[in-house]
Tab-separated table of C-alpha atoms and ligand atoms in Angstrom:
chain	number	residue	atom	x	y	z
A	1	UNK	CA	14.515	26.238	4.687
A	2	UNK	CA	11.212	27.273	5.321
A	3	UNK	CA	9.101	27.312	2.381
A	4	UNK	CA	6.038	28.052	3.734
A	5	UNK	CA	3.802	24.824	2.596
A	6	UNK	CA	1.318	23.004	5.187
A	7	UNK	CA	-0.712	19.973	4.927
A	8	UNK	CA	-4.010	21.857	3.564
A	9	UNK	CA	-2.056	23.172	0.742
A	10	UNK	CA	-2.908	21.574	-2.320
A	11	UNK	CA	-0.415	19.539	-4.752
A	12	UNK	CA	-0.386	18.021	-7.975
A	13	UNK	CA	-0.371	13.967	-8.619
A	14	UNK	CA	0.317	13.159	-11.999
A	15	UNK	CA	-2.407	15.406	-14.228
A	16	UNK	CA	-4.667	15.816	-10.503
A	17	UNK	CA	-4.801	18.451	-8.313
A	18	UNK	CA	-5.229	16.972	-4.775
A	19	UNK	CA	-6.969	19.426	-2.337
A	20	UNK	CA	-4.465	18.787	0.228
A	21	UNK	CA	-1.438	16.697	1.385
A	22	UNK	CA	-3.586	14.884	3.817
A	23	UNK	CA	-3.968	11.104	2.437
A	24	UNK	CA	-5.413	8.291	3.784
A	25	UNK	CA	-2.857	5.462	3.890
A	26	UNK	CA	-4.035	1.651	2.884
A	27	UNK	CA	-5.566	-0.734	5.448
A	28	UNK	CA	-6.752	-3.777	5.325
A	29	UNK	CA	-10.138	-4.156	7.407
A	30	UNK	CA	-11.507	-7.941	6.294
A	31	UNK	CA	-14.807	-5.983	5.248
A	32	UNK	CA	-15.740	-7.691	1.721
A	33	UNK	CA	-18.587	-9.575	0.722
A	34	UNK	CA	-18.563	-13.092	-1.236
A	35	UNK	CA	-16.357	-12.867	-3.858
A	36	UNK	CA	-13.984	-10.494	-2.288
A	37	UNK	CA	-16.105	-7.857	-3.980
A	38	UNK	CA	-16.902	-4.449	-2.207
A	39	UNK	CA	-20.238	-3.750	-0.895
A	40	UNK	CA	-22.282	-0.577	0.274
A	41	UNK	CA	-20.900	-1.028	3.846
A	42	UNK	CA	-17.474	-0.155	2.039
A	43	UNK	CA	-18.533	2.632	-0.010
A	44	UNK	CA	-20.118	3.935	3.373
A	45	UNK	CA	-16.530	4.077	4.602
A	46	UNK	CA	-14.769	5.623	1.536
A	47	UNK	CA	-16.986	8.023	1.226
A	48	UNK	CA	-16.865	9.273	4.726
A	49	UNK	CA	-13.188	9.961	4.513
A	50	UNK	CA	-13.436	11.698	0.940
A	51	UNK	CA	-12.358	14.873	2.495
A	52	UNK	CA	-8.780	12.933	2.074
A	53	UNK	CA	-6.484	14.578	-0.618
A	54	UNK	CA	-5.497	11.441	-1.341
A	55	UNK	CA	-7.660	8.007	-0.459
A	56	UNK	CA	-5.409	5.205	-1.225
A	57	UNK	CA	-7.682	1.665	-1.091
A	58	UNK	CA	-7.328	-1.240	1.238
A	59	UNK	CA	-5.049	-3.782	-1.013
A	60	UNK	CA	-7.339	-5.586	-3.508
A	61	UNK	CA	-5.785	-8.766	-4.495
A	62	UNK	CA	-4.712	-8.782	-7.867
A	63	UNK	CA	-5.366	-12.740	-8.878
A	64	UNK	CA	-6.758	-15.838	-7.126
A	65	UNK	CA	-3.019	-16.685	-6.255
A	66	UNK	CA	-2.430	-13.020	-4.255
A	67	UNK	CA	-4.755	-13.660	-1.745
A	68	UNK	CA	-3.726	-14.002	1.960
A	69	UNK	CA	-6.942	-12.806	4.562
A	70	UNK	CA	-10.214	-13.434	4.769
A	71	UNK	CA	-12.505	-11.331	3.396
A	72	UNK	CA	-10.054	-8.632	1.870
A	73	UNK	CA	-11.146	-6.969	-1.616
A	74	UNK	CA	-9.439	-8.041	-4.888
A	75	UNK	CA	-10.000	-6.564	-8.399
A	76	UNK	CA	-9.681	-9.376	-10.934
A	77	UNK	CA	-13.620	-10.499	-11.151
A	78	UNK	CA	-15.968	-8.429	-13.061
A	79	UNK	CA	-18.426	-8.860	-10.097
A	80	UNK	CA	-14.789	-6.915	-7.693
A	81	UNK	CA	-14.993	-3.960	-10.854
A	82	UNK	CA	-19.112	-3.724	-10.188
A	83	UNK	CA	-18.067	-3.137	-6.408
A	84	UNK	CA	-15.365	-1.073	-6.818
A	85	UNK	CA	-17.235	1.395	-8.895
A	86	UNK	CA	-20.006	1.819	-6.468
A	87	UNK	CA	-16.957	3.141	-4.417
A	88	UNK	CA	-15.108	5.383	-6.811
A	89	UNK	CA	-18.603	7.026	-7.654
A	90	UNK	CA	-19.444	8.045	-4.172
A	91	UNK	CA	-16.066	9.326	-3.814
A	92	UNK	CA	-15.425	11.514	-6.694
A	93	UNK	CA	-19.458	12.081	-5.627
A	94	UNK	CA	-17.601	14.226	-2.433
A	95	UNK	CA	-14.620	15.974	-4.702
A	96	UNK	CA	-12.407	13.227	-4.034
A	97	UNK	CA	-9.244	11.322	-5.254
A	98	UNK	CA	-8.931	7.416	-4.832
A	99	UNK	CA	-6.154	4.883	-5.784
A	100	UNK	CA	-6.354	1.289	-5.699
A	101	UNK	CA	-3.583	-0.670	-3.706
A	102	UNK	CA	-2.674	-3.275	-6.419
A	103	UNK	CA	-1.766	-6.729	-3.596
A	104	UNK	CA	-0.153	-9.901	-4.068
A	105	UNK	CA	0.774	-11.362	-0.856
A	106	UNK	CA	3.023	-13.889	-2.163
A	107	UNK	CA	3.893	-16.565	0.505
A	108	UNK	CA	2.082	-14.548	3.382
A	109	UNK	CA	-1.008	-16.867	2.807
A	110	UNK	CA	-1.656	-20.464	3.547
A	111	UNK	CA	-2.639	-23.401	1.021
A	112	UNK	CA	-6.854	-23.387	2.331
A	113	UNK	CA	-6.802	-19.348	0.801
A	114	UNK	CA	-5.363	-20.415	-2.423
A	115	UNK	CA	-6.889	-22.042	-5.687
A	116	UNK	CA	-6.920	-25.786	-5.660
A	117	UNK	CA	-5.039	-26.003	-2.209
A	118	UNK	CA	-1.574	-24.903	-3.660
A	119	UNK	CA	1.400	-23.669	-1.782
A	120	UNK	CA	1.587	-19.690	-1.565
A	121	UNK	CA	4.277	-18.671	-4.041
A	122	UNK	CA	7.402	-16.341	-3.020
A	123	UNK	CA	10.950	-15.996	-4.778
A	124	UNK	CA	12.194	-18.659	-2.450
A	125	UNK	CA	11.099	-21.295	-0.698
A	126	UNK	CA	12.024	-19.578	2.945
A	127	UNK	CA	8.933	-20.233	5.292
A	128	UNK	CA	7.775	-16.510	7.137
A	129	UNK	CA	7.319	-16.413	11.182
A	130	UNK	CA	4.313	-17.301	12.427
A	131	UNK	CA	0.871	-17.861	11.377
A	132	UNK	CA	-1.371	-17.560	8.384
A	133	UNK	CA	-5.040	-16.152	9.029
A	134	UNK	CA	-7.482	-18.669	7.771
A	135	UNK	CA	-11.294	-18.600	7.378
A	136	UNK	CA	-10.178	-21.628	9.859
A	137	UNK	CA	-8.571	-19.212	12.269
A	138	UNK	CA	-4.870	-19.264	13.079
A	139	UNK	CA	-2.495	-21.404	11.058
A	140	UNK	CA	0.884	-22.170	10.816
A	141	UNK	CA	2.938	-20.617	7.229
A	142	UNK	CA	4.192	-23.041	5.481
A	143	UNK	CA	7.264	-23.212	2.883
A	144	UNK	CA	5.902	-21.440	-0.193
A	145	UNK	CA	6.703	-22.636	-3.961
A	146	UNK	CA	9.540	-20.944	-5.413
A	147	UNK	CA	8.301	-19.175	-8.278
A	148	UNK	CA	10.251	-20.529	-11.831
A	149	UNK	CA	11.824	-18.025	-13.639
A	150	UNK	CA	8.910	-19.164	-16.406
A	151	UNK	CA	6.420	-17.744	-13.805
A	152	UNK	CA	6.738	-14.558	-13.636
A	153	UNK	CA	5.723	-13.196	-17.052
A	154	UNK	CA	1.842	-14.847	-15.847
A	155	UNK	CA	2.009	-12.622	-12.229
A	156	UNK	CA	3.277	-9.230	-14.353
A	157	UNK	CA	0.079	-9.694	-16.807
A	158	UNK	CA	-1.749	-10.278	-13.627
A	159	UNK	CA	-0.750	-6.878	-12.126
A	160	UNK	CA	-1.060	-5.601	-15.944
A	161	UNK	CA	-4.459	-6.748	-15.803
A	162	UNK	CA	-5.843	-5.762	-12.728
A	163	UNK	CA	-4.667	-2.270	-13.047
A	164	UNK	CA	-6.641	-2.246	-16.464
A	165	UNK	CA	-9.273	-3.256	-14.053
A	166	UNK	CA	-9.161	-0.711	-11.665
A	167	UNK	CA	-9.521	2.287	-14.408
A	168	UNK	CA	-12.469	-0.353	-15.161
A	169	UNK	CA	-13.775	0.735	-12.023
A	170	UNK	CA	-13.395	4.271	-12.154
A	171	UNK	CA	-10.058	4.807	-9.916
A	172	UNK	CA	-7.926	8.016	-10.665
A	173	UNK	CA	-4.711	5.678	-10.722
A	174	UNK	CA	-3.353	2.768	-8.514
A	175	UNK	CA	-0.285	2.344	-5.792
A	176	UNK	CA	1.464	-0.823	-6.550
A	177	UNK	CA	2.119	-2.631	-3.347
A	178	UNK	CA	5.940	-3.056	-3.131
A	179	UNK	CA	5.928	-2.741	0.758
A	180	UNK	CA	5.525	-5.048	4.617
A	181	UNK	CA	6.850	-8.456	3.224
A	182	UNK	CA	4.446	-8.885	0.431
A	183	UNK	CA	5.730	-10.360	-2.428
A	184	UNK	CA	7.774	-7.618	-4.839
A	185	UNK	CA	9.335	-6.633	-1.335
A	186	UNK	CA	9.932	-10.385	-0.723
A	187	UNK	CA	11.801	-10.171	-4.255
A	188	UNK	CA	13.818	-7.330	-3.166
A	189	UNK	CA	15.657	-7.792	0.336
A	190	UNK	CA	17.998	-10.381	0.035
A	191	UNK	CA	16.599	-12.185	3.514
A	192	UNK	CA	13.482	-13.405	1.691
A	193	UNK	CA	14.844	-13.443	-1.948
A	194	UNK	CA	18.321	-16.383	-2.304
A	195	UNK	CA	17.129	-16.887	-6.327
A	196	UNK	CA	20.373	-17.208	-8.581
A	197	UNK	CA	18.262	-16.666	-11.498
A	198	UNK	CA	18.285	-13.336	-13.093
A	199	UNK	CA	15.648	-12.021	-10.286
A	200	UNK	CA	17.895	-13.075	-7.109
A	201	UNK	CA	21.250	-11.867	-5.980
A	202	UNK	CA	22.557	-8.187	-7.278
A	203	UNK	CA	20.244	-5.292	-5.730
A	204	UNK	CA	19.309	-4.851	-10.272
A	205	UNK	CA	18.607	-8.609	-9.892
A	206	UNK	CA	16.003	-8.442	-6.991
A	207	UNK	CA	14.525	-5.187	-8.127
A	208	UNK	CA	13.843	-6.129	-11.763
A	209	UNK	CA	10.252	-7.801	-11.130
A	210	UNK	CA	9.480	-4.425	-9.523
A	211	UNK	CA	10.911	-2.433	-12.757
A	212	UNK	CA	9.188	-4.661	-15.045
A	213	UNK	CA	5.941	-4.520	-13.161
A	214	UNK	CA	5.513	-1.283	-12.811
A	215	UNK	CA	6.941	-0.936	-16.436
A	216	UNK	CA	4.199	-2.768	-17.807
A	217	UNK	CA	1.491	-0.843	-15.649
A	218	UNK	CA	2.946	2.237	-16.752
A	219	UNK	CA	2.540	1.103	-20.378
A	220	UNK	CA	-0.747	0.405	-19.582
A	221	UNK	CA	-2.727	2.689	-17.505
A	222	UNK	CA	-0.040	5.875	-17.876
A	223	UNK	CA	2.836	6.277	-15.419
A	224	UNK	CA	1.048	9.305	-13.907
A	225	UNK	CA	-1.483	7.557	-12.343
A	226	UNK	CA	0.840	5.088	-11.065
A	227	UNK	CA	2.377	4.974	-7.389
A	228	UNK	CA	4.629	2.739	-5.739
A	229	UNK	CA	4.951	1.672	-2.004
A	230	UNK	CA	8.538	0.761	-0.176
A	231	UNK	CA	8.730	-0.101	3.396
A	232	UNK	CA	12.652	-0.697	3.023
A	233	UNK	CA	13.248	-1.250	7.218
A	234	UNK	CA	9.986	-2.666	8.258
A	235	UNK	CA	10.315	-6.277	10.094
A	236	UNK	CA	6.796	-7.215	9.576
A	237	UNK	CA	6.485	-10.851	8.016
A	238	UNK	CA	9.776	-11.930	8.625
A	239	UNK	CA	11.398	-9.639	6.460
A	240	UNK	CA	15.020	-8.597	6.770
A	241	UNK	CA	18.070	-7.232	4.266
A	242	UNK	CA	21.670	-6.820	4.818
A	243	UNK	CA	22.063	-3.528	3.056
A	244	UNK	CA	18.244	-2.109	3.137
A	245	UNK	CA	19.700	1.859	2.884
A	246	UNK	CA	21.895	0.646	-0.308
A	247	UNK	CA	18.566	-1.437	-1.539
A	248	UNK	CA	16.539	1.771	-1.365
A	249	UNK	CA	18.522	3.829	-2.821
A	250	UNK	CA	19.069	1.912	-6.234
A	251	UNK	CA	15.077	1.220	-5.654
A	252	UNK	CA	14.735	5.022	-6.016
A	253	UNK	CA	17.035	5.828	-8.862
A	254	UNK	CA	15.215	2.719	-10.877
A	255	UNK	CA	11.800	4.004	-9.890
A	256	UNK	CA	12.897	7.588	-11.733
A	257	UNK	CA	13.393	6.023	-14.615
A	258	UNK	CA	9.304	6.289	-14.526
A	259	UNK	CA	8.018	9.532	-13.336
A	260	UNK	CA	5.615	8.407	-11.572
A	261	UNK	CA	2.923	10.007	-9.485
A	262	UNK	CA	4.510	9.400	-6.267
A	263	UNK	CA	6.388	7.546	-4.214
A	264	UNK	CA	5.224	6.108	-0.742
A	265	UNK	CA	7.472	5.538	2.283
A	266	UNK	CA	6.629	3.534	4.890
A	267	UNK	CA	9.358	5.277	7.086
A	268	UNK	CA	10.774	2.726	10.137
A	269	UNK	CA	9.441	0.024	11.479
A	270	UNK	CA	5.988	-0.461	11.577
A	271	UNK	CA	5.901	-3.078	14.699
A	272	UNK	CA	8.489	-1.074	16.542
A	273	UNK	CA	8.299	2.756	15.353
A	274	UNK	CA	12.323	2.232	15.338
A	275	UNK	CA	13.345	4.592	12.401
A	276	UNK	CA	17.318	3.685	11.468
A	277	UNK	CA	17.555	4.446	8.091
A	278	UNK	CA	18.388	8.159	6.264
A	279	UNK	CA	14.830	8.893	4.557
A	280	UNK	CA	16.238	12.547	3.079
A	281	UNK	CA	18.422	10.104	0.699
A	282	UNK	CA	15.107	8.451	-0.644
A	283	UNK	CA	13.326	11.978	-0.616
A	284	UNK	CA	16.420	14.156	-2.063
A	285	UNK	CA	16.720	11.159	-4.837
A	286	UNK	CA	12.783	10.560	-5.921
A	287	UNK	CA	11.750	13.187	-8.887
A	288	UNK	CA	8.532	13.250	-7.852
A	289	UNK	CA	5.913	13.725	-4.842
A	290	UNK	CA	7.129	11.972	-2.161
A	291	UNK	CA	4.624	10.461	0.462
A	292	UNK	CA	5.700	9.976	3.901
A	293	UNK	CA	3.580	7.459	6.468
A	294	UNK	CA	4.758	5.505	9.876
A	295	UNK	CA	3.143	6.995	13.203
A	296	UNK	CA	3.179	10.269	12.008
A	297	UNK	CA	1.024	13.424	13.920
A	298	UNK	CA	-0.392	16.105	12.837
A	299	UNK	CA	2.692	18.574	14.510
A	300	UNK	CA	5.551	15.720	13.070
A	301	UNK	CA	3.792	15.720	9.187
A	302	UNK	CA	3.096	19.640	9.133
A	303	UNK	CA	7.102	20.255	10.011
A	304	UNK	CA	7.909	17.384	7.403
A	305	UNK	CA	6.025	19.443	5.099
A	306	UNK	CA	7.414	22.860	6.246
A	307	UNK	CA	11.188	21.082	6.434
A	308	UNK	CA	10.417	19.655	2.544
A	309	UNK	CA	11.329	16.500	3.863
A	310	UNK	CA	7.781	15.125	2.693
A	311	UNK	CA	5.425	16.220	-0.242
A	312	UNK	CA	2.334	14.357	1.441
A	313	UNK	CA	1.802	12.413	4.551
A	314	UNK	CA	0.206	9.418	4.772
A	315	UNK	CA	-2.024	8.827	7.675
A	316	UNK	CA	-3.565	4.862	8.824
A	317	UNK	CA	-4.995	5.022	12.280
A	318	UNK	CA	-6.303	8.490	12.779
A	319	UNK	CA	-8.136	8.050	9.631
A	320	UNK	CA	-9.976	4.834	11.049
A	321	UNK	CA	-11.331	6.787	13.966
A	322	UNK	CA	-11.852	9.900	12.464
A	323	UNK	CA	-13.558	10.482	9.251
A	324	UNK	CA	-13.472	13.758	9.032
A	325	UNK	CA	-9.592	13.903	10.201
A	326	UNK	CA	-8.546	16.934	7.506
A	327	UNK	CA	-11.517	18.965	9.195
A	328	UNK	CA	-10.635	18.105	12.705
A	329	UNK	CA	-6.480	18.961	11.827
A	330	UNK	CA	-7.723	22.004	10.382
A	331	UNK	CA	-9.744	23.289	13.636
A	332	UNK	CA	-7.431	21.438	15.926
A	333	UNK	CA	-10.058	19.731	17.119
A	334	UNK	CA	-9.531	16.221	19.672
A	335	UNK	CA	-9.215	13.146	17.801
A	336	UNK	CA	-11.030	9.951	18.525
A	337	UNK	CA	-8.805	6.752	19.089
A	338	UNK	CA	-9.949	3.586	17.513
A	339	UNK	CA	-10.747	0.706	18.761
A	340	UNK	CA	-8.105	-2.248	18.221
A	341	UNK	CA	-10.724	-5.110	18.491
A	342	UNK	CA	-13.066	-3.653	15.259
A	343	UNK	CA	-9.508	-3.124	13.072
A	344	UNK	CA	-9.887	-6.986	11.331
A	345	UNK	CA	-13.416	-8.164	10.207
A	346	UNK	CA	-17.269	-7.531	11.490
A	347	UNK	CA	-19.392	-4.565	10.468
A	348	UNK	CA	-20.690	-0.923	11.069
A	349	UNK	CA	-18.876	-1.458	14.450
A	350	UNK	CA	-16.132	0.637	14.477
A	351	UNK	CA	-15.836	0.850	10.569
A	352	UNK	CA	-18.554	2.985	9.568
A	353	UNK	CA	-19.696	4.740	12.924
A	354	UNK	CA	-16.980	6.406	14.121
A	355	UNK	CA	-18.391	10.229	14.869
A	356	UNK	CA	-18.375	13.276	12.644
A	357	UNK	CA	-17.143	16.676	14.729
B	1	PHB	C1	-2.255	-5.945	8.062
B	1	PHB	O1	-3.247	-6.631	7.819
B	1	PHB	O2	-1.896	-5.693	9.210
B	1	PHB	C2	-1.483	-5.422	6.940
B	1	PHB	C3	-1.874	-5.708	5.659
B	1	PHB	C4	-1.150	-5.190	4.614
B	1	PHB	C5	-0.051	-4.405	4.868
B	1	PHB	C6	0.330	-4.124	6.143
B	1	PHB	C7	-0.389	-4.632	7.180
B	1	PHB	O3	0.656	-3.917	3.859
């Protein structure tokens, strides 16, 4: 059915009305100062791309332990909240809407990022692909602590308390990262997560520190400015599960139980663009606005919008290039392409200076 809606038609998010369906997906770009705190290079680049609907953050570590980059933002310091604001400010400044990616990388980090040298934590002690990046450059991963039952009561408060934090800094709501092999997707596909506690084996057993973290950040901060992210078939960081359209599913029907203010997709595969799974079963179950990202176009995201397949569309790479992409998609005008080697880290260079129409 055709029901007439495009991307520049506005929607409602929780108690906001976005001014289109246009919204800038998270990225990390390795951009923040000392102290993982945000700095007026960073509200330079928010700001430009406040013609967004939507303007979902970079993740922002939400402890010490959740850190896995260099130089990536976090939001449990006072001096992060200072920085943070600086951003919001300039951004509502423009008429526009930002959340705050809420990020704990769980065992996607290496002992020299975290406090005192420990191991990165994950449900299990199952070593990712690979390597770490270091403020030492490239390093092996190695086989992370497996968090005690006892543990995890300490990481919810931490989510708890950095999304207190982020309303601290002036954000309309946050997106808690559940997505890419970070660690509440860790917890939920069964290649990552072999706990036989009562957070490992059923699907309801490897979504519950999901459901009780975003039921405490609902209690919190209000479940309408509360989003989630899923990325239930991507392969990035080693991640796998046996059943990942089953998973989903019973990921959706939990997530209901919430009503929140959306519900973010990362549809496929990110390092492949292969696409396997049924997304309508997500979309036809989620209450709410459902947010669609993965390698989408301008032509693919308006027909998702036209088809009601997606409520918004989430968009990564254009947005890097072009800061004024909801003009340009309005006026059909070229896009820039960005520039792969100024994606991680640096300056100005291909963060802030990309060209206006
Ligand atoms: C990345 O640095 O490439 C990255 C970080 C966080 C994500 C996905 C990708 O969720």
């Amino acid at each position: 059915m055709n029901n007439q809606l495009d991307l520049f038609d506005s929607i409602e998010i929780g108690d906001y009305t976005l001014a289109n369906r246009i919204v800038m997906a998270p990225m990390t770009r390795n951009r923040a100062g000392e102290g993982n705190v945000q700095g007026a290079l960073n509200v330079t680049y928010y700001q430009q791309r406040a013609s967004a609907g939507l303007i979902i953050t970079e993740g922002s570590q939400i402890s010490p332990q959740a850190v896995g980059y260099p130089a990536t933002a976090g939001i449990h310091s006072a001096a992060q909240v200072e920085g943070w604001k600086a951003v919001t400010a300039a951004v509502h400044d423009k008429g526009g809407h930002i959340f705050l990616q809420l990020w704990h990388v769980g065992r996607v980090s290496h002992p020299s990022l975290q406090p005192e040298g420990l191991l990165p934590v994950a449900p299990s002690a199952i070593k990712p692909a690979g390597d770490a990046f270091t403020y030492d450059g490239l390093q092996a991963f190695v086989k992370p602590h497996a968090l005690t039952t006892d543990e995890l009561p300490g990481i919810i408060a931490d989510y708890v308390n950095a999304a207190r934090k982020a309303m601290q800094a002036g954000f309309d709501g946050v997106e808690i990262h559940s997505a890419n092999g970070y660690l509440l997707d860790q917890f939920i596909r069964d290649g990552s997560n072999q706990r036989d506690d009562g957070y490992g084996g059923s699907i309801d057993k490897r979504t519950r520190l999901l459901r009780e973290v975003v039921e405490a950040v609902c209690n919190a901060i209000g479940s309408n400015k509360v989003g989630v992210r899923i990325s239930p078939e991507n392969s990035f960081n080693s991640m796998h599960d046996s059943d990942a359209q089953n998973t989903f599913n019973a990921v959706t029907d939990m997530l209901n139980g919430f009503h929140l203010a959306y519900l973010h997709v990362l549809e496929g595969d990110m390092l492949t663009g292969q696409r396997v799974l049924d997304y309508s079963q997500l979309k036809d179950r989620f209450v709410g606005p459902y947010m669609a990202n993965c390698r989408y176009d301008f032509e693919r995201a308006t027909q998702a919008i036209k088809n009601g397949d997606a409520d918004l569309v989430s968009f990564g790479l254009p947005f890097i290039s072009n800061p004024d992409l909801v003009e340009r998609f309005r006026t059909g005008a070229e896009l820039s392409t960005a520039d792969p080697a100024s994606f991680y880290g640096g300056n100005e260079k291909g963060y802030t200076d990309y060209p206006f129409l």
